[in-house]
């Protein structure tokens, strides 16, 4: 009797776990403005920008401290009908072809920059410009995240805008108003403090 009870309570627990897991995904997708959308989003940026941290944050809400990635990586998670994947840019020319094959099929790019790394800001801005000019990504919406603003040495939004030097299309501009123009906008954020990036996702979601 007790084992039957135990068995059913175990099943109930499993059900609860699966349910709350699915619930977490749905809540997160709603929060990001991506609920019921079908899309492939790619996180790009130099290594150490925060891509893997953001992937983990979306997946389970936890800030996972891990070793910064040393090699180009290809990480991917699926939530509902949304696929999020991350690639490190910079260096490694031979790996670029692999990214190109892959990111050519994406619906939106989340470009992450370490806004506290003044030394590599220019390198990141150049990698961004290269992406914006690539034929494969023509017309694909870009949300640029200026990450790590929790750090005292992070640059301010105006400083960041100056460094990145990209013409943005506006946070309120609708898809209809943009027409064939590619949507690009900048969002300062701290993945660590869970601030700023959701606005970026909600903004990009309206163009998907
Ligand atoms: N201070 C601060 N550190 C962050 C933030 N986001 C990520 N990091 C740290 O930056 C480092 C690189 O992050 P990671 O996600 O590995 O970068 P990736 O190479 O782009 O995947 C890690 O030590 C993270 O903990 C943030 O918002 N603030
Ligand atoms: Mg990584």
Short mmCIF file of C-alpha atoms and ligand atoms in Angstrom, two decimals:
data_model
loop_
_atom_site.label_atom_id
_atom_site.label_comp_id
_atom_site.label_asym_id
_atom_site.label_seq_id
_atom_site.Cartn_x
_atom_site.Cartn_y
_atom_site.Cartn_z
CA UNK A 1 0.00 0.00 0.00
CA UNK A 2 2.67 2.42 1.06
CA UNK A 3 4.75 1.58 -2.01
CA UNK A 4 1.72 2.23 -4.24
CA UNK A 5 1.27 5.55 -2.50
CA UNK A 6 4.96 6.23 -2.81
CA UNK A 7 4.81 5.34 -6.50
CA UNK A 8 1.94 7.67 -7.20
CA UNK A 9 3.46 10.50 -5.22
CA UNK A 10 6.68 9.97 -7.15
CA UNK A 11 4.74 10.18 -10.44
CA UNK A 12 3.02 13.29 -9.15
CA UNK A 13 6.39 14.78 -8.30
CA UNK A 14 7.71 13.97 -11.76
CA UNK A 15 4.61 15.45 -13.30
CA UNK A 16 5.06 18.54 -11.14
CA UNK A 17 8.68 18.82 -12.21
CA UNK A 18 7.92 18.45 -15.91
CA UNK A 19 5.02 20.86 -15.54
CA UNK A 20 7.00 23.51 -13.72
CA UNK A 21 9.87 23.13 -16.20
CA UNK A 22 7.48 23.65 -19.13
CA UNK A 23 5.90 26.49 -17.21
CA UNK A 24 9.27 28.14 -16.70
CA UNK A 25 9.90 28.02 -20.46
CA UNK A 26 6.48 29.47 -21.27
CA UNK A 27 6.85 32.20 -18.66
CA UNK A 28 10.32 33.05 -19.89
CA UNK A 29 9.20 33.16 -23.54
CA UNK A 30 6.23 35.38 -22.61
CA UNK A 31 8.54 37.62 -20.60
CA UNK A 32 10.85 37.93 -23.61
CA UNK A 33 7.95 38.64 -25.97
CA UNK A 34 8.68 35.43 -27.88
CA UNK A 35 5.72 33.29 -26.84
CA UNK A 36 4.16 31.52 -29.83
CA UNK A 37 6.85 32.78 -32.19
CA UNK A 38 8.85 30.37 -34.26
CA UNK A 39 12.37 31.62 -34.75
CA UNK A 40 16.05 30.94 -34.69
CA UNK A 41 17.98 33.50 -32.65
CA UNK A 42 21.76 33.61 -32.68
CA UNK A 43 23.94 35.18 -29.99
CA UNK A 44 27.12 36.53 -31.52
CA UNK A 45 30.02 38.50 -30.11
CA UNK A 46 33.64 38.20 -29.04
CA UNK A 47 34.49 35.57 -26.47
CA UNK A 48 33.90 36.66 -22.88
CA UNK A 49 31.00 38.98 -23.83
CA UNK A 50 28.42 36.97 -21.89
CA UNK A 51 26.72 34.76 -24.49
CA UNK A 52 26.96 31.49 -22.58
CA UNK A 53 25.87 33.20 -19.36
CA UNK A 54 22.79 34.56 -21.13
CA UNK A 55 21.95 31.13 -22.59
CA UNK A 56 22.06 29.61 -19.10
CA UNK A 57 20.04 32.46 -17.67
CA UNK A 58 17.27 31.89 -20.22
CA UNK A 59 17.33 28.16 -19.72
CA UNK A 60 17.05 27.99 -15.97
CA UNK A 61 17.26 31.48 -14.58
CA UNK A 62 20.54 30.72 -12.90
CA UNK A 63 23.73 32.64 -13.21
CA UNK A 64 26.25 29.90 -13.83
CA UNK A 65 29.82 30.91 -13.18
CA UNK A 66 32.01 29.07 -15.61
CA UNK A 67 35.37 29.37 -17.23
CA UNK A 68 35.33 31.85 -20.08
CA UNK A 69 35.23 29.96 -23.38
CA UNK A 70 38.63 29.65 -24.99
CA UNK A 71 37.58 28.23 -28.33
CA UNK A 72 34.78 28.98 -30.76
CA UNK A 73 31.84 27.11 -29.41
CA UNK A 74 28.49 26.20 -30.72
CA UNK A 75 25.92 26.00 -27.96
CA UNK A 76 22.23 25.68 -28.53
CA UNK A 77 19.05 25.50 -26.50
CA UNK A 78 15.45 25.11 -27.57
CA UNK A 79 12.50 26.59 -25.76
CA UNK A 80 9.14 25.94 -27.39
CA UNK A 81 9.48 26.97 -31.01
CA UNK A 82 12.49 29.18 -30.35
CA UNK A 83 16.07 28.10 -30.83
CA UNK A 84 18.82 30.11 -29.17
CA UNK A 85 22.40 29.44 -30.16
CA UNK A 86 25.70 31.12 -29.42
CA UNK A 87 28.95 31.54 -31.35
CA UNK A 88 32.20 33.25 -30.44
CA UNK A 89 33.51 35.59 -33.12
CA UNK A 90 37.01 36.90 -33.69
CA UNK A 91 40.24 35.12 -34.57
CA UNK A 92 39.83 31.60 -35.91
CA UNK A 93 39.29 32.33 -39.60
CA UNK A 94 38.75 28.69 -40.50
CA UNK A 95 35.81 28.46 -38.13
CA UNK A 96 34.13 31.45 -39.73
CA UNK A 97 32.77 29.34 -42.57
CA UNK A 98 30.97 27.11 -40.10
CA UNK A 99 29.31 30.10 -38.44
CA UNK A 100 28.38 31.53 -41.80
CA UNK A 101 26.71 28.31 -42.88
CA UNK A 102 24.81 28.33 -39.65
CA UNK A 103 23.91 31.92 -38.96
CA UNK A 104 22.81 32.47 -42.55
CA UNK A 105 19.62 30.70 -41.58
CA UNK A 106 18.85 32.74 -38.48
CA UNK A 107 15.90 35.11 -38.01
CA UNK A 108 17.55 37.54 -35.60
CA UNK A 109 20.96 38.31 -34.14
CA UNK A 110 21.60 39.26 -30.53
CA UNK A 111 25.04 40.83 -30.64
CA UNK A 112 26.68 40.96 -27.22
CA UNK A 113 29.50 43.33 -26.33
CA UNK A 114 31.42 43.52 -23.06
CA UNK A 115 30.86 47.21 -22.31
CA UNK A 116 33.53 47.11 -19.61
CA UNK A 117 36.27 45.82 -21.91
CA UNK A 118 37.57 49.07 -23.36
CA UNK A 119 40.55 47.36 -24.96
CA UNK A 120 38.48 45.06 -27.15
CA UNK A 121 35.58 47.40 -27.88
CA UNK A 122 37.00 48.37 -31.25
CA UNK A 123 37.58 44.75 -32.22
CA UNK A 124 33.99 43.97 -31.27
CA UNK A 125 32.67 46.97 -33.21
CA UNK A 126 34.60 45.79 -36.28
CA UNK A 127 33.26 42.24 -35.99
CA UNK A 128 29.77 43.73 -35.74
CA UNK A 129 30.27 45.86 -38.81
CA UNK A 130 31.45 42.82 -40.75
CA UNK A 131 28.28 40.97 -39.80
CA UNK A 132 26.07 43.88 -40.74
CA UNK A 133 27.71 43.98 -44.15
CA UNK A 134 27.51 40.24 -44.77
CA UNK A 135 25.15 39.19 -47.50
CA UNK A 136 23.91 36.19 -45.54
CA UNK A 137 22.50 38.43 -42.85
CA UNK A 138 21.01 41.12 -45.05
CA UNK A 139 17.80 42.44 -43.50
CA UNK A 140 18.13 40.33 -40.33
CA UNK A 141 17.22 42.35 -37.19
CA UNK A 142 20.09 43.04 -34.77
CA UNK A 143 19.73 43.79 -31.07
CA UNK A 144 23.08 44.95 -29.70
CA UNK A 145 23.50 44.32 -25.99
CA UNK A 146 26.07 46.46 -24.17
CA UNK A 147 26.61 44.01 -21.33
CA UNK A 148 28.19 44.18 -17.84
CA UNK A 149 26.93 47.65 -16.93
CA UNK A 150 27.01 46.49 -13.30
CA UNK A 151 30.76 46.95 -13.48
CA UNK A 152 32.01 50.36 -12.35
CA UNK A 153 34.38 50.54 -15.33
CA UNK A 154 31.62 49.87 -17.89
CA UNK A 155 31.06 52.64 -20.40
CA UNK A 156 27.94 54.76 -20.33
CA UNK A 157 25.30 54.45 -23.04
CA UNK A 158 26.46 57.59 -24.91
CA UNK A 159 30.08 56.37 -24.76
CA UNK A 160 28.98 52.96 -25.97
CA UNK A 161 26.98 54.42 -28.86
CA UNK A 162 30.02 56.43 -29.88
CA UNK A 163 32.31 53.40 -29.78
CA UNK A 164 29.93 51.15 -31.70
CA UNK A 165 29.07 53.94 -34.15
CA UNK A 166 26.04 52.27 -35.72
CA UNK A 167 22.94 54.02 -36.99
CA UNK A 168 20.08 52.62 -34.91
CA UNK A 169 16.48 52.48 -36.08
CA UNK A 170 14.71 53.47 -32.84
CA UNK A 171 13.08 51.60 -29.99
CA UNK A 172 9.53 52.61 -30.94
CA UNK A 173 9.69 52.20 -34.71
CA UNK A 174 7.15 49.65 -35.94
CA UNK A 175 7.76 46.98 -38.56
CA UNK A 176 5.43 48.82 -40.94
CA UNK A 177 7.28 52.11 -40.48
CA UNK A 178 10.63 50.42 -41.14
CA UNK A 179 9.51 48.76 -44.35
CA UNK A 180 12.57 47.08 -45.85
CA UNK A 181 15.04 48.77 -43.48
CA UNK A 182 16.84 46.37 -41.15
CA UNK A 183 15.93 46.95 -37.49
CA UNK A 184 18.97 47.70 -35.30
CA UNK A 185 18.92 48.91 -31.73
CA UNK A 186 21.20 49.07 -28.70
CA UNK A 187 20.27 47.94 -25.18
CA UNK A 188 22.58 48.40 -22.24
CA UNK A 189 22.26 45.46 -19.87
CA UNK A 190 23.65 43.39 -17.08
CA UNK A 191 23.04 39.67 -17.48
CA UNK A 192 24.45 39.28 -13.97
CA UNK A 193 21.82 41.62 -12.49
CA UNK A 194 19.13 40.38 -14.91
CA UNK A 195 18.45 43.85 -16.24
CA UNK A 196 18.14 45.31 -19.71
CA UNK A 197 18.29 42.27 -21.97
CA UNK A 198 14.58 41.39 -21.81
CA UNK A 199 13.82 44.78 -23.39
CA UNK A 200 16.14 43.79 -26.23
CA UNK A 201 14.30 40.50 -26.78
CA UNK A 202 10.88 42.18 -26.59
CA UNK A 203 12.04 44.77 -29.08
CA UNK A 204 13.36 42.18 -31.55
CA UNK A 205 10.30 39.94 -31.03
CA UNK A 206 8.04 42.48 -32.72
CA UNK A 207 9.99 42.06 -35.98
CA UNK A 208 9.82 38.26 -36.05
N1 LIG B 1 30.13 41.65 -14.19
C1 LIG B 1 29.49 40.92 -15.10
N2 LIG B 1 30.06 39.79 -15.58
C2 LIG B 1 29.38 39.08 -16.51
C3 LIG B 1 28.10 39.48 -16.98
N3 LIG B 1 27.70 38.58 -17.91
C4 LIG B 1 28.69 37.66 -18.02
N4 LIG B 1 29.70 37.95 -17.16
C5 LIG B 1 30.95 37.19 -16.96
O1 LIG B 1 31.76 37.31 -18.12
C6 LIG B 1 32.52 36.12 -18.33
C7 LIG B 1 32.32 35.61 -19.73
O2 LIG B 1 30.99 35.16 -19.89
P1 LIG B 1 30.60 34.04 -20.96
O3 LIG B 1 29.13 33.86 -20.86
O4 LIG B 1 31.47 32.86 -20.81
O5 LIG B 1 30.99 34.76 -22.32
P2 LIG B 1 30.99 34.15 -23.79
O6 LIG B 1 32.40 33.84 -24.13
O7 LIG B 1 30.44 35.26 -24.63
O8 LIG B 1 30.11 32.94 -23.81
C8 LIG B 1 32.06 35.14 -17.25
O9 LIG B 1 33.00 35.16 -16.21
C9 LIG B 1 30.72 35.70 -16.80
O10 LIG B 1 30.42 35.36 -15.46
C10 LIG B 1 27.52 40.68 -16.44
O11 LIG B 1 26.41 41.11 -16.76
N5 LIG B 1 28.26 41.34 -15.51
MG1 LIG B 2 30.58 31.06 -24.40
#
